[in-house]
Short mmCIF file of C-alpha atoms in Angstrom, two decimals:
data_model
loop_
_atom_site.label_atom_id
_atom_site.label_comp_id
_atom_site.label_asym_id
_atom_site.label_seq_id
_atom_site.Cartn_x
_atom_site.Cartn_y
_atom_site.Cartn_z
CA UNK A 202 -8.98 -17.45 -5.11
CA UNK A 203 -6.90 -14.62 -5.03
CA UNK A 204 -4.87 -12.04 -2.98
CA UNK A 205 -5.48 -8.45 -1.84
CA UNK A 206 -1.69 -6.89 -1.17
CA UNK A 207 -1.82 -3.83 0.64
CA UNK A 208 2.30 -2.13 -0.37
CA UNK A 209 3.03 0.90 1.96
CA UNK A 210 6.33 2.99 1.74
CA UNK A 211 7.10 3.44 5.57
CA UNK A 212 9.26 5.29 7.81
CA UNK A 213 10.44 3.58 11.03
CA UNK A 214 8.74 5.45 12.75
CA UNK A 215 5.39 4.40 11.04
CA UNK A 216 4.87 7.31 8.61
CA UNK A 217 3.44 6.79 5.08
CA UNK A 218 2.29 9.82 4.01
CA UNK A 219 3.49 11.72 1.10
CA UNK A 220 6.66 9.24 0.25
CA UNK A 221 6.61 10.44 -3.39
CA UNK A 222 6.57 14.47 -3.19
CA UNK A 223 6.17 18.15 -1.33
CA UNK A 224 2.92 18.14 -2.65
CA UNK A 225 1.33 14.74 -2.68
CA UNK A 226 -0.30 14.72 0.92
CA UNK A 227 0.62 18.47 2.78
CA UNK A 228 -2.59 17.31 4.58
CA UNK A 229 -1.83 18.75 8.37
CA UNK A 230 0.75 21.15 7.59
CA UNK A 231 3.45 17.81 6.49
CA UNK A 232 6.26 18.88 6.00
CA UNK A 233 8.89 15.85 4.60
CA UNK A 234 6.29 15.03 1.47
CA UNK A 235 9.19 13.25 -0.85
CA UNK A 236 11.10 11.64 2.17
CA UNK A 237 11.48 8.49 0.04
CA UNK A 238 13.75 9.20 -2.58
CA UNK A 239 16.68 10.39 -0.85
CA UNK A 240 16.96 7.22 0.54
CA UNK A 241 15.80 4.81 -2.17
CA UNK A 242 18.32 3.58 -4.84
CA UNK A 243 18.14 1.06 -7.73
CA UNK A 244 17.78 -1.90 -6.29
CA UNK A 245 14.73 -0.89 -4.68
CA UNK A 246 12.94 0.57 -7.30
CA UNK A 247 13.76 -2.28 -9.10
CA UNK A 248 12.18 -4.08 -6.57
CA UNK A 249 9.08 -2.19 -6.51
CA UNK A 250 8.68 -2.32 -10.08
CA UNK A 251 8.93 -5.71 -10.14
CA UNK A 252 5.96 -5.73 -7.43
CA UNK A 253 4.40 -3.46 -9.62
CA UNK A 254 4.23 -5.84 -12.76
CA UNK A 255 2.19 -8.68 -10.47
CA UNK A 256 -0.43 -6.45 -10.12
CA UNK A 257 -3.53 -7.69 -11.81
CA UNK A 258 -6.05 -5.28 -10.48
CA UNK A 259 -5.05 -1.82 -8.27
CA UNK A 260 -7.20 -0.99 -5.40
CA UNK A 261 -7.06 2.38 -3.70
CA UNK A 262 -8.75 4.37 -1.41
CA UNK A 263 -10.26 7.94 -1.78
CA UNK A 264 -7.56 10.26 -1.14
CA UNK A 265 -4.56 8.12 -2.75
CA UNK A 266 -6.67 7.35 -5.92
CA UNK A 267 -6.72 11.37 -6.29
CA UNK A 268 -3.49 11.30 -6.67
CA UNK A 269 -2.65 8.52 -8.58
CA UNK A 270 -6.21 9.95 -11.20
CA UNK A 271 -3.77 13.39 -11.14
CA UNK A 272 -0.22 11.76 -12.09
CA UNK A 273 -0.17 8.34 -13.87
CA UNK A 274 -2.94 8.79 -16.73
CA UNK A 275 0.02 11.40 -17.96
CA UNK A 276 3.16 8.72 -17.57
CA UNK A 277 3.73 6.33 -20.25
CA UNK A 278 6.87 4.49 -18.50
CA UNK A 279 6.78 0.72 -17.97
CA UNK A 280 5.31 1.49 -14.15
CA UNK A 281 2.53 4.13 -15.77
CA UNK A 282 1.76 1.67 -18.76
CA UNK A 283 1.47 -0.98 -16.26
CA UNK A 284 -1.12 1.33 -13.88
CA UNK A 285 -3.29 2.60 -16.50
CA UNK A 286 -4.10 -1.05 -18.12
CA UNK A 287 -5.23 -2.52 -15.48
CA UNK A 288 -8.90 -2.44 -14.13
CA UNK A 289 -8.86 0.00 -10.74
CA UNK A 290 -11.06 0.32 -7.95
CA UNK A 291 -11.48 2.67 -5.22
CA UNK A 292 -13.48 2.63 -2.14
CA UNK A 293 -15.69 5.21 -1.67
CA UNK A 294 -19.35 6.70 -0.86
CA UNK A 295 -18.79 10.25 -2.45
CA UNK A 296 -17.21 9.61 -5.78
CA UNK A 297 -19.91 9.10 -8.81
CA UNK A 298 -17.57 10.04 -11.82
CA UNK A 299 -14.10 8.80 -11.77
CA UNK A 300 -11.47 10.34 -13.67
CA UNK A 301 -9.20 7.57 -14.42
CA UNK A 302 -10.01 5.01 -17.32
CA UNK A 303 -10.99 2.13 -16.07
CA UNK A 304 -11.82 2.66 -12.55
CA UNK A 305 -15.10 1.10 -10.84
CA UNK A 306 -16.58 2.75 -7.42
CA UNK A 307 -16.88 0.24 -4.61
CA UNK A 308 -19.02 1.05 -1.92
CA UNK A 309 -17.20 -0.43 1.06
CA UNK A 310 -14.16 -2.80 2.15
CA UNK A 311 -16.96 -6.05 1.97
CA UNK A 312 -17.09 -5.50 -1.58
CA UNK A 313 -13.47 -4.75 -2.06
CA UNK A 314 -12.62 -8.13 -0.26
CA UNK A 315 -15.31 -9.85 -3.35
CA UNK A 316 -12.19 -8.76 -5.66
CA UNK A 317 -10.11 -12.07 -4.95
CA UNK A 318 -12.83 -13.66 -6.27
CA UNK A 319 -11.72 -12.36 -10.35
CA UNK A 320 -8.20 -11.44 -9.96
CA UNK A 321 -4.83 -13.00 -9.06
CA UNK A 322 -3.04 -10.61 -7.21
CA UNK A 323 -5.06 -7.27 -6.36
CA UNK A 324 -2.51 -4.69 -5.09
CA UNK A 325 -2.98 -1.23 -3.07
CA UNK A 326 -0.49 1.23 -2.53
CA UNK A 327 -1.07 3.71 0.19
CA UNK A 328 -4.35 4.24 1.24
CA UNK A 329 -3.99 3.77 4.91
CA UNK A 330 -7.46 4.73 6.21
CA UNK A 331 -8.35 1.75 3.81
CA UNK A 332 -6.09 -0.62 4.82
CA UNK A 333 -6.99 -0.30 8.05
CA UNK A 334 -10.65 -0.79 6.85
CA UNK A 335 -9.67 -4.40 5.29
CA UNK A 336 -7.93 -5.60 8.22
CA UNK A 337 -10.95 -4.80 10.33
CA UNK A 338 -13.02 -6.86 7.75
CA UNK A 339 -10.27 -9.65 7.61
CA UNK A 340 -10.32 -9.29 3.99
CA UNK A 341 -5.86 -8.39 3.68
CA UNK A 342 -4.34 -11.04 2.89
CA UNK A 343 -0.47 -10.09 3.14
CA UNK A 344 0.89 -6.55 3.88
CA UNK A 345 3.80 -5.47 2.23
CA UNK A 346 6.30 -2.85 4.03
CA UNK A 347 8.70 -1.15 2.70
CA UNK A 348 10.77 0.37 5.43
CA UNK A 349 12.99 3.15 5.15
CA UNK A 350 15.73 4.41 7.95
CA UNK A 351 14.44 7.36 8.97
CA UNK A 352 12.04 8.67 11.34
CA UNK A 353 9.81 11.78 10.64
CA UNK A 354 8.34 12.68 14.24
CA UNK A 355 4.83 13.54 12.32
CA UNK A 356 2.41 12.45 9.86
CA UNK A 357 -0.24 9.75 8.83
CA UNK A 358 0.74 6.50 10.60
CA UNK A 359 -0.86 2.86 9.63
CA UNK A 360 -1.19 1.51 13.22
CA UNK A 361 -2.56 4.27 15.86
CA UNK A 362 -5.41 4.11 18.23
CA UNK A 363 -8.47 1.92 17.12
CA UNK A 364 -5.85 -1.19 15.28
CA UNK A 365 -7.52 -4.28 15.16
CA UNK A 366 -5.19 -6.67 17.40
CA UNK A 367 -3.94 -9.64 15.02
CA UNK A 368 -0.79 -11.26 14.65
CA UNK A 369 0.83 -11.76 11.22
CA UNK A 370 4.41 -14.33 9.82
CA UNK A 371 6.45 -13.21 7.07
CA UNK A 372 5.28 -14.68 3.69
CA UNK A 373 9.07 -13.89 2.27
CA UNK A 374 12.42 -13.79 3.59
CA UNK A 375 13.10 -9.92 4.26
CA UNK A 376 15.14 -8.00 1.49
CA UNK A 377 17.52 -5.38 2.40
CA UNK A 378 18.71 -2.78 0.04
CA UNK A 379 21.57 -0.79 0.05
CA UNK A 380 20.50 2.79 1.11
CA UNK A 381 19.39 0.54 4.27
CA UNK A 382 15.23 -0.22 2.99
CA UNK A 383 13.95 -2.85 3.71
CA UNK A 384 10.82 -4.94 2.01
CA UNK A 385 8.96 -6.93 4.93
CA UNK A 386 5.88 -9.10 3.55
CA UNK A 387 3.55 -9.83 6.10
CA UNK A 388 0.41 -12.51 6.23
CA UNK A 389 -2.23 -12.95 8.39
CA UNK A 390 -1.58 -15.51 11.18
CA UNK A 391 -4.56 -15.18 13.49
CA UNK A 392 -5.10 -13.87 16.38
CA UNK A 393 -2.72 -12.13 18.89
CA UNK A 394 -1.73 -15.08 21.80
CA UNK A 395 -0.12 -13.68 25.19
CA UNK A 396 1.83 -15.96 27.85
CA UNK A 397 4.67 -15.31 30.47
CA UNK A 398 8.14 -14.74 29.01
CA UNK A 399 10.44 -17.40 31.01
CA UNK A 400 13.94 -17.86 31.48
#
């Protein structure tokens, strides 16, 4: 059996929209799309390549497999090579024609959650509104943060009103990186427990 990795660039403050450009997400009038590089450096894209080359199958939602259909089938780097051989699927009840070689329509997070089933390691990258979808239907097995020190004050945040309560244990020891990043891999541990702090 495999694993479903859901990777989101994050702000401390929770924000993970638009990390990689003005003009990736303006959805809502954002206005910090490309926060990410200014305070990424080598050792962290290293990192996330690395992350990258694991991936067996990419899963996306919607929106974020727009904009992945728009950029990578055009970038023949080792991260683009990478993207555009492997199978991807995106959630969705609208889309009948994908764009992007290679890329099957699933219907719903059930049927995402069926994809452990033929691949090692299936990994998402944004798509929060689907992420949040999985962890409702318990079918996430580790998140991946990567947290970056700022804070925006606006824009698409993972956890808001409507989370599905559920405690998690890091899978890794945290990684820092110089600019001050951080990668923080998260599995499921169950469900949230409550009791009296004591002295």
């Amino acid at each position: 059996m495999g694993i479903i990795v859901a990777n989101l660039f994050l702000t401390l403050d929770g924000v993970y929209q638009a990390p990689g450009g003005r003009e990736e997400d303006p959805e809502g009038g954002f206005a910090y799309g490309g926060w990410q590089a200014p305070v990424s450096d080598d050792e962290a894209g290293a990192a996330i390549g690395a992350e990258i080359e694991r991936i067996d199958a990419l899963l996306l939602g919607r929106k974020t497999y727009d904009i992945f259909a728009a950029y990578w089938p055009h970038q023949s780097d080792d991260i683009g090579g990478r993207l555009n051989r492997v199978p991807k699927f995106v959630v969705s009840s609208t889309l009948t024609a994908p764009s992007w070689e290679g890329t099957t329509v699933l219907p719903d997070a059930a049927a995402a959650g069926r994809l452990r089933e033929e691949y090692d390691q299936v990994h998402m990258f944004g798509s929060g509104v689907l992420i949040r979808s999985l962890l409702a239907a318990d079918v996430i097995d580790r998140l991946h943060f990567w947290l970056y020190p700022i804070t925006l004050g606006q824009g698409k945040r993972l956890f808001d009103a409507g989370t599905v309560p559920v405690s998690f244990r890091l899978a890794e020891p945290a990684r820092t990186f110089p600019k001050g990043a951080v990668s923080l891999v998260y599995e499921r541990a169950g469900d949230v427990e409550t009791q009296e702090m004591t002295t």
